[in-house]
C-alpha cells in the first residue's frame, strides 16, 4: 500500500497548494483545486495517488478549519469519513499540519490541533505528524530554525511533540518547476519515518 499523508489546517494556509506540490512530479499536474479565497475551496476530502522519488504516495486533502460554512465538528466528521473510505487497508498514515509563515500561530490553530486530535486521530496523533510551513519565501533568507526560535512557548511545546519535525516549502516555486524539490522529498522522508497504522482505516475487503 502507498504511504498516506493527510493534510489539515486552517483556511488559507496553503493546504491544497501543498498537496499539489507533493504530487508535482507525478501527473496529472495540480489535481487539487487551490486559489486565494475568503471561503474554503476544499469542501470535502479528496485523495490523489502518485509516485514521488520512487515511492507510492496517497495525498488526502481536507476542508480547512475556520470557514463559516462548516463547523469544527462537521469538518472533523468529514476527515474521519475521508480517512475511513479513501485510505487503503494496511496503509501507514502520517499527518501534515499546515501553517503559513505569513501569519502567526494563534489560539485558533491550537483549537484545530485539539479538535483533530480529540475527534479524528486520537491522543498519539502528534507523534506521527510533521509541520509544513508554507510561503517559505516570507523567511527572506532567514533559516526556519532561526525563525522558530522566536516563536512563543506554546509553539515551542508543539514543535517538541511533533514526531516529524518542521519543513518550510515554497509552493509557487515547487509548482513552477514541476519536479520534486528537495524540501518535498525531505517532507515525505519525514512522513514515512513517523507514519503508523490508523485505527480509522476500516478493514475493507480488497
GROMACS .gro file of C-alpha atoms in nm:
model
  206
    1UNK     CA    1   0.000   0.000   0.000
    2UNK     CA    2   0.108   0.361  -0.052
    3UNK     CA    3   0.236   0.599   0.214
    4UNK     CA    4  -0.066   0.810   0.309
    5UNK     CA    5  -0.029   1.177   0.406
    6UNK     CA    6  -0.333   1.361   0.544
    7UNK     CA    7  -0.310   1.740   0.527
    8UNK     CA    8  -0.504   1.954   0.774
    9UNK     CA    9  -0.506   2.313   0.894
   10UNK     CA   10  -0.693   2.639   0.882
   11UNK     CA   11  -0.848   2.800   0.574
   12UNK     CA   12  -0.597   2.985   0.357
   13UNK     CA   13  -0.277   2.828   0.490
   14UNK     CA   14  -0.199   2.660   0.155
   15UNK     CA   15  -0.315   2.302   0.214
   16UNK     CA   16  -0.427   2.232  -0.141
   17UNK     CA   17  -0.119   2.401  -0.289
   18UNK     CA   18   0.097   2.183  -0.064
   19UNK     CA   19  -0.100   1.876  -0.177
   20UNK     CA   20  -0.024   1.975  -0.537
   21UNK     CA   21   0.344   2.030  -0.452
   22UNK     CA   22   0.370   1.679  -0.309
   23UNK     CA   23   0.250   1.534  -0.638
   24UNK     CA   24   0.407   1.794  -0.871
   25UNK     CA   25   0.638   1.539  -1.032
   26UNK     CA   26   0.357   1.288  -1.083
   27UNK     CA   27   0.079   1.353  -1.341
   28UNK     CA   28  -0.186   1.487  -1.350
   29UNK     CA   29  -0.039   1.823  -1.258
   30UNK     CA   30  -0.225   2.023  -0.990
   31UNK     CA   31  -0.504   1.772  -0.914
   32UNK     CA   32  -0.626   1.973  -0.612
   33UNK     CA   33  -0.810   2.299  -0.666
   34UNK     CA   34  -0.620   2.580  -0.495
   35UNK     CA   35  -0.683   2.952  -0.515
   36UNK     CA   36  -0.687   3.256  -0.290
   37UNK     CA   37  -1.036   3.273  -0.145
   38UNK     CA   38  -1.212   3.406   0.164
   39UNK     CA   39  -1.402   3.079   0.198
   40UNK     CA   40  -1.266   2.725   0.197
   41UNK     CA   41  -1.200   2.598  -0.157
   42UNK     CA   42  -1.195   2.233  -0.047
   43UNK     CA   43  -1.533   2.131   0.099
   44UNK     CA   44  -1.485   1.755   0.116
   45UNK     CA   45  -1.184   1.523   0.147
   46UNK     CA   46  -1.008   1.445  -0.180
   47UNK     CA   47  -0.743   1.180  -0.238
   48UNK     CA   48  -0.491   1.155  -0.521
   49UNK     CA   49  -0.220   0.896  -0.570
   50UNK     CA   50   0.117   0.943  -0.734
   51UNK     CA   51   0.478   0.823  -0.738
   52UNK     CA   52   0.730   1.060  -0.585
   53UNK     CA   53   1.102   0.980  -0.575
   54UNK     CA   54   1.020   0.614  -0.639
   55UNK     CA   55   0.758   0.572  -0.365
   56UNK     CA   56   0.382   0.547  -0.399
   57UNK     CA   57   0.211   0.827  -0.211
   58UNK     CA   58  -0.158   0.890  -0.147
   59UNK     CA   59  -0.226   1.255  -0.061
   60UNK     CA   60  -0.551   1.329   0.124
   61UNK     CA   61  -0.658   1.695   0.119
   62UNK     CA   62  -0.919   1.801   0.375
   63UNK     CA   63  -1.150   2.101   0.425
   64UNK     CA   64  -0.992   2.399   0.604
   65UNK     CA   65  -1.094   2.491   0.956
   66UNK     CA   66  -1.226   2.840   1.025
   67UNK     CA   67  -1.470   2.852   0.733
   68UNK     CA   68  -1.806   2.993   0.839
   69UNK     CA   69  -1.991   2.739   0.624
   70UNK     CA   70  -1.865   2.434   0.817
   71UNK     CA   71  -1.835   2.382   1.192
   72UNK     CA   72  -1.532   2.219   1.354
   73UNK     CA   73  -1.745   1.911   1.426
   74UNK     CA   74  -1.856   1.884   1.062
   75UNK     CA   75  -1.501   1.912   0.933
   76UNK     CA   76  -1.373   1.652   1.181
   77UNK     CA   77  -1.657   1.417   1.076
   78UNK     CA   78  -1.562   1.470   0.709
   79UNK     CA   79  -1.192   1.397   0.780
   80UNK     CA   80  -1.294   1.078   0.966
   81UNK     CA   81  -1.508   0.975   0.668
   82UNK     CA   82  -1.230   1.057   0.421
   83UNK     CA   83  -0.970   0.852   0.607
   84UNK     CA   84  -1.208   0.560   0.660
   85UNK     CA   85  -1.325   0.549   0.296
   86UNK     CA   86  -1.029   0.670   0.090
   87UNK     CA   87  -0.725   0.517   0.263
   88UNK     CA   88  -0.643   0.158   0.159
   89UNK     CA   89  -0.639  -0.108   0.433
   90UNK     CA   90  -0.293  -0.171   0.577
   91UNK     CA   91  -0.156   0.166   0.467
   92UNK     CA   92   0.062   0.365   0.706
   93UNK     CA   93  -0.073   0.715   0.771
   94UNK     CA   94   0.109   1.037   0.858
   95UNK     CA   95  -0.046   1.379   0.920
   96UNK     CA   96   0.083   1.709   0.784
   97UNK     CA   97  -0.023   2.012   0.986
   98UNK     CA   98  -0.013   2.314   0.756
   99UNK     CA   99   0.081   2.658   0.890
  100UNK     CA  100   0.159   2.970   0.688
  101UNK     CA  101   0.470   3.175   0.761
  102UNK     CA  102   0.262   3.478   0.664
  103UNK     CA  103   0.053   3.458   0.981
  104UNK     CA  104   0.120   3.396   1.349
  105UNK     CA  105   0.025   3.066   1.511
  106UNK     CA  106  -0.260   3.161   1.745
  107UNK     CA  107  -0.533   3.026   1.968
  108UNK     CA  108  -0.743   2.917   1.669
  109UNK     CA  109  -0.459   2.697   1.544
  110UNK     CA  110  -0.426   2.522   1.879
  111UNK     CA  111  -0.804   2.470   1.884
  112UNK     CA  112  -0.777   2.296   1.543
  113UNK     CA  113  -0.500   2.064   1.670
  114UNK     CA  114  -0.705   1.982   1.979
  115UNK     CA  115  -1.015   1.909   1.770
  116UNK     CA  116  -0.837   1.684   1.518
  117UNK     CA  117  -0.655   1.502   1.797
  118UNK     CA  118  -0.972   1.457   2.005
  119UNK     CA  119  -1.221   1.383   1.728
  120UNK     CA  120  -1.019   1.222   1.449
  121UNK     CA  121  -0.674   1.069   1.511
  122UNK     CA  122  -0.656   1.027   1.887
  123UNK     CA  123  -0.404   1.121   2.157
  124UNK     CA  124  -0.096   0.986   1.976
  125UNK     CA  125  -0.156   1.196   1.665
  126UNK     CA  126   0.136   1.437   1.705
  127UNK     CA  127   0.389   1.151   1.716
  128UNK     CA  128   0.306   1.076   1.350
  129UNK     CA  129   0.268   1.442   1.244
  130UNK     CA  130   0.504   1.682   1.065
  131UNK     CA  131   0.450   2.058   1.041
  132UNK     CA  132   0.467   2.220   0.698
  133UNK     CA  133   0.529   2.596   0.693
  134UNK     CA  134   0.406   2.736   0.361
  135UNK     CA  135   0.512   3.065   0.200
  136UNK     CA  136   0.878   2.988   0.272
  137UNK     CA  137   0.971   3.297   0.068
  138UNK     CA  138   0.845   3.501   0.368
  139UNK     CA  139   1.157   3.385   0.560
  140UNK     CA  140   1.351   3.621   0.335
  141UNK     CA  141   1.682   3.437   0.367
  142UNK     CA  142   1.641   3.356   0.738
  143UNK     CA  143   1.652   2.984   0.830
  144UNK     CA  144   1.334   2.818   0.955
  145UNK     CA  145   1.518   2.719   1.276
  146UNK     CA  146   1.608   3.083   1.348
  147UNK     CA  147   1.254   3.194   1.274
  148UNK     CA  148   1.104   2.930   1.506
  149UNK     CA  149   1.338   3.023   1.791
  150UNK     CA  150   1.142   3.346   1.816
  151UNK     CA  151   0.808   3.163   1.842
  152UNK     CA  152   0.618   3.161   2.171
  153UNK     CA  153   0.627   2.895   2.439
  154UNK     CA  154   0.317   2.709   2.318
  155UNK     CA  155   0.460   2.683   1.967
  156UNK     CA  156   0.786   2.551   2.113
  157UNK     CA  157   0.591   2.288   2.310
  158UNK     CA  158   0.409   2.186   1.991
  159UNK     CA  159   0.736   2.162   1.797
  160UNK     CA  160   0.876   1.935   2.067
  161UNK     CA  161   0.578   1.700   2.035
  162UNK     CA  162   0.557   1.653   1.658
  163UNK     CA  163   0.742   1.338   1.557
  164UNK     CA  164   0.831   1.451   1.205
  165UNK     CA  165   0.964   1.800   1.280
  166UNK     CA  166   0.915   2.106   1.059
  167UNK     CA  167   0.975   2.183   0.691
  168UNK     CA  168   0.931   2.513   0.505
  169UNK     CA  169   0.801   2.491   0.148
  170UNK     CA  170   0.752   2.747  -0.124
  171UNK     CA  171   0.463   2.601  -0.322
  172UNK     CA  172   0.488   2.855  -0.603
  173UNK     CA  173   0.849   2.757  -0.671
  174UNK     CA  174   0.764   2.387  -0.647
  175UNK     CA  175   0.468   2.410  -0.885
  176UNK     CA  176   0.661   2.626  -1.132
  177UNK     CA  177   0.944   2.374  -1.154
  178UNK     CA  178   0.721   2.067  -1.178
  179UNK     CA  179   0.986   1.830  -1.041
  180UNK     CA  180   1.021   1.722  -0.679
  181UNK     CA  181   1.215   1.986  -0.492
  182UNK     CA  182   1.444   1.869  -0.209
  183UNK     CA  183   1.209   2.005   0.061
  184UNK     CA  184   0.923   1.793  -0.075
  185UNK     CA  185   1.137   1.480  -0.072
  186UNK     CA  186   1.256   1.575   0.280
  187UNK     CA  187   0.894   1.613   0.387
  188UNK     CA  188   0.799   1.270   0.250
  189UNK     CA  189   1.101   1.110   0.418
  190UNK     CA  190   0.990   1.261   0.749
  191UNK     CA  191   0.630   1.149   0.694
  192UNK     CA  192   0.743   0.796   0.610
  193UNK     CA  193   0.965   0.779   0.920
  194UNK     CA  194   0.675   0.858   1.158
  195UNK     CA  195   0.377   0.706   0.970
  196UNK     CA  196   0.176   0.446   1.157
  197UNK     CA  197  -0.138   0.235   1.127
  198UNK     CA  198  -0.454   0.441   1.170
  199UNK     CA  199  -0.748   0.288   1.358
  200UNK     CA  200  -0.991   0.480   1.135
  201UNK     CA  201  -0.889   0.282   0.827
  202UNK     CA  202  -1.156   0.019   0.803
  203UNK     CA  203  -1.058  -0.335   0.719
  204UNK     CA  204  -1.242  -0.340   0.390
  205UNK     CA  205  -1.228  -0.631   0.153
  206UNK     CA  206  -0.966  -0.552  -0.114
   0.00000   0.00000   0.00000
